[in-house]
Amino acid sequence: MTETAKQPAPIVWPGSAYPLGSTFDGAGTNFALFSEVADAVELCLIDDEGNETRVALEEVDNFVWHAYLPGVSPGQRYGYRVHGPWDPHNGKRCDPNKLLVDPYARAFDGEFDQHSSLFSYDIHADEPGTGRNEEDSLGHTMLSVVINPFFDWGDDRPPRIPDEETVIYECHVKGMTQTHPDIPEQLRGTYAGMAHPVMVDYLKYLGVTTIELLPVHQFLQDDRLRDLGLRNYWGYNTFGFFAPENHYSSSDAPGDAVAEFKQLVRTYHEAGMEVILDVVYNHTAEGNHMGPTIAFRGIDNESYYRLVDDDKFHYMDYTGTGNSFNVRHPHSLQLIMDSLRYWVTDMHVDGFRFDLASTLAREFSDVDRLATFFDLVQQDPVVSQVKLIAEPWDVGEGGYQVGNFPSLWSEWNGKYRDTMRDFWRGEDSTLGEFASRLTGSSDLYQHNGRRPTHSINFITAHDGFTLNDLVSYNEKHNEANGEDNRDGESHNRSWNCGEEGESDNPEVLELRARQRRNFLTTLLLSQGTPMLAHGDEIARTQGGNNNVYCQDNEIAWMDWSQLEDASELHDFTRRLIKLRQEHPVFRRRRFLGGGALGDEEHGREIAWLTPDCTLMTDDDWNFAFGKSLMAYLDGEAISESDARGQRIIDDTFLLMFNAHYEDIDFTIPATKFGEEWEVVVDTTEPLGIRDDAEPVAAGSTITVGQRSTVVLRRTQPPAGEGKQ
C-alpha cells in the first residue's frame, strides 16, 4: 500500500471477483477489475482535496483483481493504476502513470482537462503518436464514484407497450429542456428537467408512447472540439457504459445522477410511457493510437480493442471513430452484456437502440447472424425481453446491412427514409418501392420471420436534416462545425421547394408546410413502427446544419418559442398519431395480404389502384414518371386477432398520394366497395381538415392537390349490406 497523504490505512479484505466494478453493500464496498495483461493493480482512493491512497489488489481470480474495503461508502472517488508491459507495437499499452477510470463505474466526477499527462505518448514529438509521456494524470482525469444502489421504485412496472402500438420520439435530454420557459432554470438540460411534468404532459398529449434518449452513458468531451469552442453534443463518445452522464444531473454531488435518472424512468413509467436508450458499444472514447489513455487502453488494450492483425500498434476502425470494440473477447462481451442487464434491472429502461450495430457482429467481413454477440443477446433472459433496435450500418466493407439482423431485432429502416424522401421530391421510378415501404418492407423482414413492426420507419433523425430543413435546403450548411462544410452527408435527398434556406415567399412557405404534412402523414400511416425526431412537430430548424454533433447550443436545442407559431403543425401531428392509435388497420402485426381488386376483392387486406381506380398493372408500377397511386385498406379483412383472440374489425380507408406538380382527380371505387366516404386527412390544409367537406360518393371524383395526400374513411358500407 502506498499513501500520498497522511491518512489512516484502509482495512482491506479479499473480497470477490464478482460483480465487477464497485459495489456498496451497506457496510463497505467491493472493488473488482478485469485485466489479463496486468502484472499488478492498485486501487487509488481519492479524497476531497485530491489526495491519493493506493491499495494494492493482491487477490486475482480469472484475471479479475479484487478487494473489499469495509467502511468505504457512496460518494468515494477512485481510480486504478495498472502495472504491466508497455509495448505498443505488440498491442500492449499498460501505463501506471495514468490514473484510469473503472469501466464498470456507475458514476463519475470531475473533468478531463486536455492536459498532456492524459496521453501515454509525447504529444510534442515530431512523429505523431510516438515517444513517451510518464506524467501522472491524477488531477487531470475524471474519477470513478461509488454509488448508493438503493432506490425506492415503489410499484414501478415496465409499460411493455406492444410493438404495433409503439410510436417512438427520438430526443436529447439537454436539447429538449434547455430553453423550455416552464421548466425551472436550475432543472433545464437535466434528467430532472426531462422528468418535469410539463415535459411529460407535452409528450403524453402529443401521443408518443416511447422516448428514445440520445446517449446518456458517460461520454468524453473531445479536445479538438474544445479547441474550436465547441462541445460534444450527441454523446457518441462513451467511456462509462454503466454511468448516466453526470453533466445532465441537476446536482453537483458525485453519484446523484444515478438517482435522478432512475426518477426520470419512474416518472415516464407512471405516465404509461417507455424509455429506451441510444447506446454506443461499438467503440470507446479513447480513439485510435493518438487518443488518451483513460481506461480500456491502459487496463488491457488487446482484450478490449480490435487491433490490426499484422500491425498491433494500430486499431481496426469499422466505426469512423478510431477504434472498434473487441466483441471476440469474452470479457469485452461480458462488459456489454453486464451493462445492458444493469440498465434494464437496476435502471428499469425498456430497450436500446444500438449505434452502428453492424460493428458488433463483425467477426467476419459482414454481419454474421450467428455472431457471438447476437447469440448472447438471444439467450439472455433479461436483454432478450426488451426492445432491441439496430442501426444497421457502419463504415466497414458491406457496411449497410438493413434486413440482415436476427429475428429478435428491429432495425432503423434507412431504405424507408430514402424512398419517402425521393417520392415526395418527385423522383422518377419510385412507385413500387414506395408501396413496399408503406406496407412494412416485407422484402427486408419477412424472410426470417420478422413482422412489419421490426421496421423502424423514419423520415428524419438526429443525424441529418430536421424535417423543416429537409424541405428548406438542397445543400448542407455545416460551417459552424469548423470543418469547412466537409462533414456530414452531402446526398440528403432533400428539396428546398424553390429557394435555399429562409424565405418570405408565400408560395414557397405553403409548399414547404404541405411537404412537412405529407411526410408526417406517410410516416404515421405506414405499416411498421414510426419514429419522430424531436421538434419535427413544431418545425424545428438547425439552419441547414445536418451534423449538429458538436453544437451544444441554440442551433441544436429545441426552440420552444416556435410552439405557438407552429401550433397547426403540432396539432396536425397529434391528430395523425391519434388516427393511427384508433385504427388498427394502420398498425398491423402481420404483413398485409392482398393485391389487385378484382373478382376476388373480398378478403383482400390491401389493394393498389391508379387514380382512375383501375388495377395497378406492371406497366403502372414500372412507369418511370408515375407520381400518384391509391391504396385501399379493408378494415373488415384483417386476418389477425386482438390480444384476447377476438377478430379485429376496423374502418376501411382510401389513401391517395399525389407527388406530381399538378392537381390530379382520383376516382372513388364503385358502390360494391362502399357507398359513401368522408375526408379525414387533406395535407393541402394547415390542420389537415377540409372545412365543410361534403361526403364523397362512390364512383365520384375527388381532386387531390399537387404534392399532397388525401385520406378517406368509409362511412357507408357497400350497397346492400345495410347502414353502419
XYZ file of C-alpha atoms in Angstrom:
724
model
C 0.000 0.000 0.000
C 1.199 3.465 -0.919
C -0.157 6.644 0.549
C 0.413 10.083 -0.915
C -1.303 11.785 2.008
C -1.272 11.212 5.730
C -4.423 9.202 6.099
C -5.190 6.082 8.082
C -4.596 2.979 6.051
C -7.900 1.454 4.954
C -8.859 -2.035 6.067
C -8.585 -4.452 3.151
C -10.371 -7.797 2.865
C -10.049 -10.203 -0.065
C -13.495 -9.505 -1.436
C -14.852 -11.247 -4.518
C -14.261 -11.254 -8.256
C -17.928 -10.679 -8.992
C -19.625 -8.348 -9.628
C -17.106 -6.230 -11.493
C -16.880 -2.546 -10.638
C -17.518 -1.031 -7.222
C -20.426 -2.488 -5.235
C -21.625 -0.976 -1.956
C -23.500 -3.415 0.294
C -24.366 -1.137 3.205
C -21.195 -1.806 5.205
C -18.406 -1.416 2.692
C -17.500 -1.627 -0.973
C -16.181 -4.451 -3.124
C -13.861 -3.456 -5.974
C -13.154 -5.722 -8.946
C -11.291 -5.025 -12.197
C -10.523 -7.331 -15.131
C -7.044 -7.235 -16.667
C -5.416 -10.245 -18.254
C -2.215 -8.423 -19.170
C -1.545 -6.763 -15.772
C 1.356 -7.674 -13.518
C -0.106 -5.657 -10.629
C -3.118 -3.414 -9.995
C -3.526 -0.598 -7.478
C -6.862 0.774 -6.337
C -6.475 4.513 -5.753
C -8.856 6.207 -3.304
C -9.104 9.969 -3.866
C -10.229 12.310 -1.084
C -11.988 15.670 -1.389
C -8.652 17.503 -1.664
C -7.463 15.269 -4.477
C -5.042 13.276 -2.345
C -4.497 9.643 -3.256
C -4.324 6.492 -1.160
C -3.143 3.443 -3.077
C -4.303 -0.056 -2.176
C -2.563 -2.983 -3.863
C -5.054 -5.579 -5.055
C -3.496 -8.881 -4.041
C -6.367 -11.185 -4.922
C -6.714 -12.371 -8.530
C -9.288 -14.841 -9.870
C -9.657 -15.478 -13.597
C -7.751 -12.257 -14.306
C -10.096 -10.256 -12.089
C -8.255 -8.221 -9.432
C -10.374 -7.568 -6.374
C -10.659 -6.421 -2.738
C -13.337 -5.452 -0.220
C -12.894 -2.280 1.827
C -15.106 -2.027 4.930
C -16.335 1.477 5.625
C -15.912 2.758 2.067
C -19.261 4.311 1.274
C -21.153 6.014 -1.577
C -19.518 9.179 -2.817
C -15.987 7.730 -2.558
C -13.977 8.693 -5.643
C -11.425 6.264 -7.008
C -9.389 5.043 -9.976
C -6.877 2.348 -10.890
C -3.220 2.119 -11.801
C -2.396 -0.933 -13.878
C 1.188 -2.179 -13.972
C 2.160 -4.267 -16.965
C 4.082 -4.279 -20.260
C 4.478 -1.150 -22.343
C 4.987 -2.464 -25.885
C 2.663 -0.547 -28.228
C 3.956 -2.231 -31.382
C 2.742 -5.527 -29.976
C -0.545 -4.091 -28.713
C 0.406 -3.695 -25.047
C -0.113 -0.244 -23.532
C -0.113 -0.565 -19.728
C 0.899 2.684 -18.060
C 0.728 3.033 -14.254
C 1.413 6.765 -14.572
C -2.143 7.180 -15.760
C -4.960 7.070 -13.232
C -7.592 5.010 -15.039
C -11.340 5.162 -14.598
C -13.262 1.988 -13.848
C -15.078 0.662 -16.975
C -17.789 -0.645 -14.621
C -18.147 2.564 -12.593
C -21.770 3.577 -12.002
C -20.931 7.273 -11.746
C -18.138 9.756 -12.456
C -16.930 13.075 -11.140
C -14.759 15.878 -12.492
C -13.455 16.569 -15.978
C -10.735 15.566 -18.398
C -8.826 18.826 -18.813
C -6.806 18.303 -22.032
C -3.501 18.040 -20.091
C -0.590 16.293 -21.796
C -0.448 13.734 -18.956
C -3.619 12.090 -20.277
C -1.567 10.771 -23.185
C 0.995 7.991 -22.919
C 2.933 9.316 -25.901
C 4.736 12.607 -26.383
C 2.186 14.988 -27.880
C 5.059 17.236 -28.996
C 7.016 14.504 -30.831
C 7.940 15.093 -34.466
C 6.335 11.792 -35.396
C 2.727 11.836 -34.098
C 1.849 9.143 -31.582
C 5.449 8.293 -30.666
C 7.698 8.957 -27.714
C 6.736 8.523 -24.087
C 4.863 10.646 -21.592
C 5.281 9.492 -17.999
C 3.495 12.361 -16.276
C 0.961 11.437 -13.614
C -2.614 12.112 -14.831
C -4.064 12.464 -11.315
C -5.790 15.835 -11.110
C -6.376 15.930 -14.850
C -8.690 12.970 -15.288
C -12.247 12.153 -14.290
C -12.735 9.939 -11.259
C -14.965 6.916 -10.743
C -17.503 7.171 -7.916
C -19.009 4.564 -5.600
C -22.799 4.918 -5.712
C -25.669 4.127 -3.422
C -27.547 1.384 -5.313
C -30.687 1.624 -3.191
C -33.724 3.425 -4.669
C -37.418 3.344 -3.879
C -39.014 2.160 -7.103
C -42.403 1.820 -5.454
C -44.695 -0.227 -7.651
C -42.815 0.606 -10.867
C -43.604 -1.726 -13.737
C -42.455 -1.615 -17.339
C -45.291 -0.457 -19.623
C -44.425 -3.191 -22.165
C -46.179 -1.374 -24.992
C -46.803 -3.765 -27.910
C -44.681 -3.073 -30.981
C -47.712 -2.364 -33.150
C -48.856 0.363 -30.733
C -45.429 1.957 -30.324
C -44.689 5.499 -31.506
C -41.067 6.451 -30.820
C -39.922 10.004 -30.145
C -36.158 10.446 -30.503
C -34.930 13.240 -28.257
C -31.982 14.708 -26.375
C -32.082 15.253 -22.605
C -30.455 18.657 -22.785
C -31.805 19.758 -26.146
C -35.407 19.067 -25.152
C -35.326 21.035 -21.926
C -32.646 23.715 -22.145
C -34.896 26.521 -23.372
C -38.288 25.476 -22.036
C -39.752 28.506 -20.209
C -41.925 26.427 -17.845
C -39.070 24.299 -16.526
C -37.181 25.909 -13.601
C -33.854 27.241 -14.801
C -31.810 25.012 -12.483
C -33.503 21.920 -13.955
C -33.072 22.792 -17.629
C -30.800 20.472 -19.558
C -31.058 17.724 -16.933
C -32.746 14.419 -16.216
C -34.940 16.251 -13.708
C -35.932 18.695 -16.447
C -36.807 15.834 -18.749
C -38.941 14.339 -15.958
C -40.688 17.660 -15.216
C -44.497 17.431 -15.508
C -44.596 19.978 -18.332
C -42.344 17.766 -20.463
C -44.136 14.531 -19.615
C -47.512 16.145 -20.304
C -46.301 17.531 -23.632
C -45.199 14.110 -24.878
C -48.269 12.380 -23.482
C -50.544 14.912 -25.185
C -48.676 14.507 -28.468
C -49.421 10.796 -28.301
C -45.968 9.235 -28.336
C -45.550 6.033 -26.355
C -41.790 5.703 -26.151
C -38.967 8.202 -25.778
C -35.607 7.276 -27.231
C -32.876 9.263 -25.491
C -29.718 10.129 -27.360
C -26.680 8.771 -25.493
C -26.750 9.255 -21.734
C -23.858 6.906 -20.988
C -20.907 8.897 -19.661
C -19.051 10.373 -22.614
C -15.882 12.352 -23.319
C -15.526 15.947 -24.405
C -13.143 15.940 -27.375
C -10.049 18.116 -27.170
C -10.416 19.066 -30.839
C -13.912 20.396 -30.255
C -12.915 22.248 -27.121
C -10.146 23.981 -29.045
C -12.786 25.156 -31.525
C -15.030 26.420 -28.744
C -17.472 23.570 -29.359
C -18.698 20.598 -27.311
C -19.717 17.029 -27.945
C -23.496 17.268 -28.050
C -24.790 13.926 -29.252
C -22.640 11.916 -26.858
C -21.439 9.146 -29.206
C -18.122 9.033 -27.392
C -18.723 6.716 -24.457
C -16.276 5.517 -21.867
C -18.642 4.786 -18.971
C -21.129 2.147 -20.089
C -22.776 1.846 -16.667
C -22.977 5.509 -15.697
C -25.534 8.171 -16.611
C -23.798 11.273 -17.976
C -23.024 13.429 -14.928
C -23.419 16.759 -16.747
C -27.127 16.006 -17.215
C -27.650 15.914 -13.455
C -29.168 18.897 -11.681
C -26.939 18.128 -8.674
C -23.176 18.560 -8.443
C -22.827 15.850 -5.806
C -20.936 12.811 -7.124
C -23.272 9.952 -7.893
C -26.535 11.926 -7.738
C -27.021 11.481 -11.477
C -27.942 7.838 -10.851
C -30.938 8.530 -8.612
C -32.024 11.405 -10.832
C -32.031 9.189 -13.903
C -33.981 6.498 -12.043
C -36.544 9.134 -11.093
C -36.877 10.067 -14.781
C -37.633 6.473 -15.742
C -40.111 6.031 -12.897
C -41.905 9.242 -13.888
C -42.350 8.154 -17.513
C -43.495 4.710 -16.468
C -46.122 6.294 -14.232
C -47.331 8.183 -17.311
C -47.507 4.940 -19.290
C -44.519 5.702 -21.494
C -41.357 3.724 -22.161
C -37.746 4.903 -22.031
C -35.225 3.404 -24.427
C -31.584 4.397 -24.741
C -29.396 5.064 -27.750
C -26.246 3.122 -26.788
C -22.738 3.038 -28.203
C -20.956 -0.274 -27.646
C -19.148 -0.386 -30.955
C -16.262 1.868 -29.886
C -14.998 3.898 -26.949
C -13.936 7.484 -26.392
C -10.221 6.649 -26.381
C -9.984 6.819 -30.191
C -7.029 5.450 -32.146
C -3.339 5.333 -31.209
C -3.410 9.123 -30.961
C -6.069 9.105 -28.270
C -5.729 9.479 -24.481
C -5.152 6.656 -22.018
C -8.130 6.965 -19.693
C -9.464 3.412 -19.220
C -9.549 0.390 -21.532
C -6.298 1.131 -23.355
C -4.309 1.134 -20.139
C -6.228 -1.735 -18.490
C -5.944 -4.328 -21.261
C -5.575 -2.924 -24.751
C -5.630 -6.237 -26.640
C -8.688 -7.572 -24.836
C -10.882 -4.529 -25.283
C -9.993 -3.393 -28.818
C -9.809 -4.874 -32.307
C -6.200 -4.352 -33.420
C -4.848 -4.694 -36.940
C -3.769 -8.328 -37.185
C -0.305 -7.731 -38.595
C 0.186 -4.288 -37.037
C -0.956 -4.200 -33.424
C 0.236 -0.629 -32.981
C -2.884 0.428 -34.880
C -6.590 -0.133 -34.318
C -9.243 -1.600 -36.605
C -11.734 1.121 -37.337
C -15.145 -0.021 -38.577
C -16.820 2.914 -36.898
C -15.071 6.001 -38.215
C -14.151 6.941 -34.651
C -10.651 5.483 -34.445
C -11.326 2.131 -32.784
C -13.732 -0.810 -32.658
C -14.674 -2.742 -29.528
C -13.356 -6.306 -29.491
C -16.526 -8.376 -29.218
C -14.470 -11.514 -29.885
C -13.070 -11.410 -26.362
C -15.215 -12.951 -23.614
C -14.565 -10.175 -21.070
C -15.424 -7.445 -23.565
C -18.608 -9.288 -24.387
C -19.271 -9.657 -20.684
C -18.935 -5.898 -20.197
C -21.511 -5.223 -22.917
C -23.968 -7.781 -21.579
C -23.433 -6.750 -17.944
C -24.068 -3.153 -18.945
C -27.259 -3.955 -20.843
C -28.607 -6.045 -17.974
C -27.715 -3.306 -15.481
C -29.694 -0.685 -17.365
C -32.712 -2.992 -17.510
C -32.623 -4.455 -13.992
C -31.237 -1.530 -11.972
C -32.272 1.470 -14.088
C -35.541 -0.044 -15.420
C -35.115 1.108 -19.037
C -37.306 -0.539 -21.658
C -34.932 -1.123 -24.536
C -31.978 0.026 -26.590
C -31.099 1.426 -29.985
C -27.597 0.238 -30.890
C -25.403 2.759 -32.694
C -23.522 1.193 -35.651
C -24.784 -2.216 -34.593
C -23.150 -3.926 -37.577
C -19.782 -3.423 -35.905
C -20.782 -5.656 -33.004
C -21.187 -8.555 -35.400
C -18.050 -8.108 -37.449
C -16.452 -11.444 -36.721
C -16.023 -11.708 -40.469
C -16.363 -9.187 -43.265
C -20.101 -8.723 -42.972
C -22.883 -9.117 -40.466
C -22.967 -12.705 -39.312
C -26.359 -13.661 -37.917
C -24.606 -16.199 -35.740
C -22.119 -13.729 -34.355
C -21.337 -14.256 -30.703
C -22.934 -11.031 -29.574
C -26.260 -11.924 -31.159
C -26.101 -15.410 -29.645
C -25.643 -13.925 -26.194
C -28.496 -11.469 -26.600
C -30.801 -14.194 -27.920
C -30.319 -16.422 -24.895
C -30.134 -13.715 -22.252
C -33.306 -13.864 -20.122
C -33.202 -10.120 -19.399
C -31.909 -8.398 -22.522
C -33.894 -10.544 -24.960
C -37.160 -9.335 -23.433
C -36.786 -5.606 -24.096
C -36.976 -3.576 -27.289
C -33.802 -4.030 -29.387
C -33.223 -1.695 -32.329
C -30.196 -1.855 -34.614
C -28.684 0.933 -36.634
C -27.778 -1.446 -39.453
C -24.704 0.177 -40.926
C -21.076 1.040 -40.251
C -18.092 2.079 -42.388
C -16.691 -1.413 -42.955
C -16.945 -3.487 -46.117
C -20.593 -4.168 -46.917
C -21.464 -1.762 -44.141
C -25.149 -1.342 -44.997
C -26.874 -4.371 -43.537
C -30.537 -3.418 -43.312
C -32.702 -6.530 -43.235
C -29.875 -8.845 -42.195
C -30.222 -8.826 -38.428
C -31.617 -11.768 -36.440
C -35.341 -12.159 -35.867
C -35.230 -10.676 -32.353
C -34.104 -7.295 -33.667
C -35.874 -4.291 -35.111
C -33.894 -2.032 -37.421
C -33.727 1.603 -38.393
C -35.008 1.336 -41.944
C -32.833 3.690 -43.943
C -34.445 2.463 -47.161
C -37.783 3.731 -45.881
C -36.257 7.163 -45.234
C -34.633 7.336 -48.674
C -37.687 6.120 -50.583
C -40.110 8.523 -48.934
C -37.784 11.440 -49.472
C -37.376 10.541 -53.138
C -41.096 10.040 -53.697
C -42.132 13.372 -52.229
C -39.482 15.346 -54.062
C -40.776 13.861 -57.314
C -38.043 11.419 -58.283
C -38.829 9.007 -61.099
C -39.470 5.262 -60.774
C -40.334 5.233 -57.085
C -43.912 3.869 -57.039
C -43.059 0.211 -56.394
C -40.531 0.979 -53.714
C -42.919 3.482 -52.136
C -45.663 0.875 -51.877
C -43.268 -1.666 -50.384
C -42.032 0.715 -47.711
C -45.554 1.937 -46.923
C -46.634 -1.623 -46.162
C -43.803 -2.633 -43.848
C -40.883 -3.590 -46.126
C -41.692 -7.291 -46.389
C -38.730 -7.686 -48.758
C -36.410 -6.880 -45.853
C -38.084 -8.505 -42.888
C -40.422 -11.289 -43.904
C -37.709 -13.769 -44.915
C -36.591 -14.535 -41.341
C -39.899 -14.491 -39.558
C -39.998 -10.853 -38.604
C -43.015 -8.574 -38.789
C -43.741 -5.096 -40.153
C -43.140 -3.690 -36.684
C -39.479 -4.676 -36.950
C -39.134 -1.832 -39.459
C -38.432 1.374 -37.559
C -39.744 3.884 -40.082
C -38.378 7.400 -40.022
C -38.062 10.403 -42.276
C -35.535 12.260 -40.128
C -33.359 11.502 -37.122
C -30.720 13.308 -35.081
C -28.164 12.515 -37.791
C -29.180 14.697 -40.732
C -31.630 17.442 -41.533
C -34.660 18.169 -39.401
C -37.996 17.808 -41.167
C -38.174 21.574 -41.624
C -34.683 21.712 -43.087
C -35.362 18.711 -45.332
C -37.882 20.839 -47.237
C -35.858 24.069 -46.955
C -32.345 23.205 -48.106
C -30.829 21.434 -51.090
C -27.354 21.589 -49.580
C -25.914 21.151 -46.097
C -24.688 24.250 -44.285
C -22.314 22.979 -41.612
C -19.863 25.879 -41.465
C -20.458 26.313 -37.722
C -18.823 22.903 -37.145
C -15.393 24.268 -38.056
C -14.681 21.724 -40.796
C -15.236 23.966 -43.834
C -18.552 22.226 -44.520
C -16.782 18.937 -45.304
C -18.514 16.972 -42.555
C -21.983 15.483 -42.725
C -23.817 13.717 -45.514
C -23.801 15.502 -48.884
C -26.532 13.414 -50.555
C -29.608 14.138 -48.447
C -32.451 13.625 -50.922
C -33.736 16.993 -49.750
C -35.565 19.651 -51.744
C -35.775 23.323 -50.833
C -39.097 23.869 -52.648
C -37.668 26.626 -54.806
C -35.460 28.732 -52.527
C -32.469 27.805 -50.374
C -32.941 28.452 -46.680
C -35.187 31.015 -45.090
C -37.818 32.510 -47.365
C -40.613 35.070 -47.245
C -42.179 33.817 -50.484
C -45.743 32.709 -49.598
C -45.811 30.049 -52.320
C -42.541 28.501 -51.121
C -43.666 28.589 -47.497
C -47.014 26.985 -48.339
C -45.322 24.198 -50.316
C -42.856 23.528 -47.507
C -45.688 23.300 -44.982
C -47.545 20.904 -47.261
C -44.439 18.735 -47.710
C -43.961 18.528 -43.953
C -47.543 17.308 -43.629
C -47.036 14.811 -46.468
C -44.023 13.301 -44.755
C -45.762 13.089 -41.388
C -48.895 11.552 -42.903
C -46.900 8.949 -44.794
C -44.822 8.117 -41.722
C -47.698 7.792 -39.278
C -49.974 5.800 -41.597
C -47.296 3.356 -42.796
C -47.127 -0.198 -41.525
C -44.210 -0.570 -39.151
C -43.051 1.353 -36.092
C -42.855 5.132 -36.647
C -40.140 7.286 -35.127
C -40.384 11.067 -34.876
C -37.309 13.223 -34.411
C -37.786 15.749 -31.630
C -39.030 19.086 -32.781
C -40.285 17.977 -36.187
C -43.815 18.514 -34.894
C -43.023 22.226 -34.396
C -40.834 22.712 -37.490
C -37.552 22.823 -35.562
C -34.679 24.125 -37.705
C -30.907 23.747 -37.473
C -30.299 26.378 -40.150
C -29.345 23.742 -42.686
C -26.768 22.077 -40.441
C -27.172 18.312 -40.932
C -24.493 17.235 -38.462
C -25.002 19.021 -35.130
C -22.912 16.515 -33.179
C -20.842 19.381 -31.784
C -23.489 22.093 -31.480
C -24.435 22.132 -27.815
C -26.212 25.439 -28.313
C -29.267 27.093 -29.865
C -28.502 25.568 -33.271
C -29.452 22.120 -31.986
C -31.664 22.784 -28.957
C -35.436 22.863 -29.142
C -36.728 26.403 -29.562
C -39.925 26.260 -27.573
C -40.906 29.750 -28.694
C -41.764 28.104 -32.037
C -44.583 26.126 -30.463
C -47.097 28.950 -30.831
C -46.162 29.726 -34.445
C -46.183 26.037 -35.333
C -49.337 25.169 -33.411
C -51.118 23.974 -36.562
C -48.316 21.546 -37.420
C -48.233 20.344 -33.815
C -51.982 19.747 -33.811
C -51.761 18.045 -37.198
C -49.088 15.664 -35.904
C -51.093 14.910 -32.759
C -54.182 14.225 -34.854
C -52.287 11.817 -37.138
C -50.868 9.888 -34.162
C -54.391 9.660 -32.715
C -55.732 8.391 -36.054
C -53.060 5.699 -36.085
C -53.769 4.688 -32.495
C -57.520 4.459 -33.023
C -57.334 2.361 -36.177
C -55.506 -0.983 -36.159
C -55.688 -1.070 -39.950
C -52.665 1.294 -39.916
C -50.628 -0.696 -37.398
C -50.779 -4.333 -38.294
C -48.813 -7.082 -36.576
C -48.551 -9.102 -39.767
C -47.749 -8.268 -43.348
C -50.774 -7.356 -45.434
C -52.305 -9.936 -47.685
C -53.680 -8.531 -50.918
C -53.065 -7.334 -54.376
C -55.269 -6.049 -57.111
C -59.018 -5.613 -56.694
C -60.899 -7.972 -58.991
C -63.299 -10.854 -58.830
C -61.875 -11.913 -55.502
C -61.788 -8.479 -53.967
C -63.352 -9.555 -50.680
C -60.861 -10.837 -48.184
C -58.099 -8.649 -49.572
C -56.466 -6.536 -46.911
C -54.939 -4.056 -49.341
C -55.256 -3.202 -52.983
C -53.332 -0.790 -55.172
C -55.191 1.368 -57.674
C -54.383 4.065 -60.196
C -56.014 7.498 -59.850
C -58.574 6.262 -62.402
C -59.488 3.472 -59.977
C -58.171 0.759 -62.233
C -55.991 -2.043 -61.015
C -52.285 -1.314 -60.876
C -50.562 -3.298 -63.634
C -46.892 -3.997 -64.174
C -46.845 -1.132 -66.642
C -48.268 1.186 -63.982
C -45.701 0.110 -61.401
C -42.843 0.471 -63.875
C -43.972 3.769 -65.415
C -40.926 5.945 -64.892
C -42.866 9.162 -64.480
C -45.595 7.778 -62.208
C -46.105 10.064 -59.242
C -49.509 9.034 -57.921
C -51.401 5.987 -56.668
C -54.195 4.921 -54.340
C -54.231 2.278 -51.578
C -57.472 0.574 -50.485
C -57.220 -0.701 -46.885
C -60.090 -3.020 -45.996
C -60.739 -2.861 -42.277
C -63.091 -5.848 -42.447
C -60.475 -8.146 -43.958
C -57.948 -8.051 -41.114
C -56.838 -11.627 -40.600
C -55.145 -11.266 -37.241
C -56.880 -11.246 -33.862
C -56.570 -8.860 -30.943
C -54.830 -9.547 -27.619
C -57.845 -11.574 -26.418
C -58.220 -13.619 -29.556
C -61.143 -11.655 -30.938
C -61.465 -10.741 -34.584
C -60.337 -7.206 -35.370
C -62.826 -5.156 -37.378
C -61.910 -1.619 -38.341
C -62.993 1.105 -40.704
C -61.978 0.927 -44.343
C -59.736 3.663 -45.759
C -58.560 5.026 -49.091
C -55.107 6.597 -49.146
C -54.448 8.852 -52.146
C -50.917 10.046 -52.821
C -50.039 12.681 -55.409
C -46.372 13.654 -55.673
C -46.980 15.314 -59.084
C -46.621 19.083 -59.559
C -50.245 19.352 -60.774
C -53.603 18.506 -59.216
C -54.949 15.055 -60.069
C -58.559 13.832 -59.968
C -58.923 10.462 -58.246
C -61.942 8.240 -58.927
C -63.643 6.666 -55.917
C -64.279 2.875 -56.118
C -67.723 1.609 -57.047
C -70.595 1.105 -54.621
C -69.690 -2.547 -54.008
C -66.708 -1.205 -52.031
C -68.670 1.399 -50.121
C -71.446 3.874 -50.845
C -70.040 6.920 -49.097
C -66.715 8.227 -47.780
C -65.506 11.181 -45.741
C -62.235 13.125 -45.924
C -60.238 12.627 -42.706
C -56.870 13.984 -43.911
C -56.026 16.514 -46.612
C -52.463 17.789 -46.480
C -53.302 20.900 -48.515
C -54.975 22.218 -45.357
C -52.913 23.559 -42.409
C -54.698 21.286 -39.928
C -55.253 18.506 -42.446
C -59.016 19.033 -42.330
C -61.231 20.361 -45.095
C -63.719 22.873 -43.756
C -67.310 21.933 -44.589
C -66.157 18.940 -46.610
C -69.044 17.141 -48.298
C -69.398 13.359 -48.168
C -67.765 11.640 -51.124
C -69.999 9.270 -53.074
C -68.895 6.011 -54.651
C -67.841 6.387 -58.273
C -67.340 10.158 -57.979
C -64.079 12.019 -58.335
C -62.092 13.955 -55.785
C -59.299 16.386 -56.534
C -56.013 15.643 -54.782
C -53.923 18.776 -54.886
C -50.445 18.915 -56.290
C -47.936 17.313 -53.938
C -50.496 16.283 -51.365
C -52.163 13.350 -49.626
C -55.848 12.717 -49.069
C -57.188 10.015 -46.753
C -60.831 8.909 -46.938
C -62.749 6.829 -44.391
C -65.741 4.758 -45.485
C -68.874 5.937 -43.704
C -71.484 3.813 -45.537
C -70.932 0.145 -46.346
C -71.235 -1.430 -49.766
C -74.660 -1.356 -51.334
C -76.984 -3.962 -49.926
C -75.086 -4.502 -46.680
C -77.038 -2.096 -44.514
C -76.023 1.096 -42.791
C -73.197 1.300 -40.274
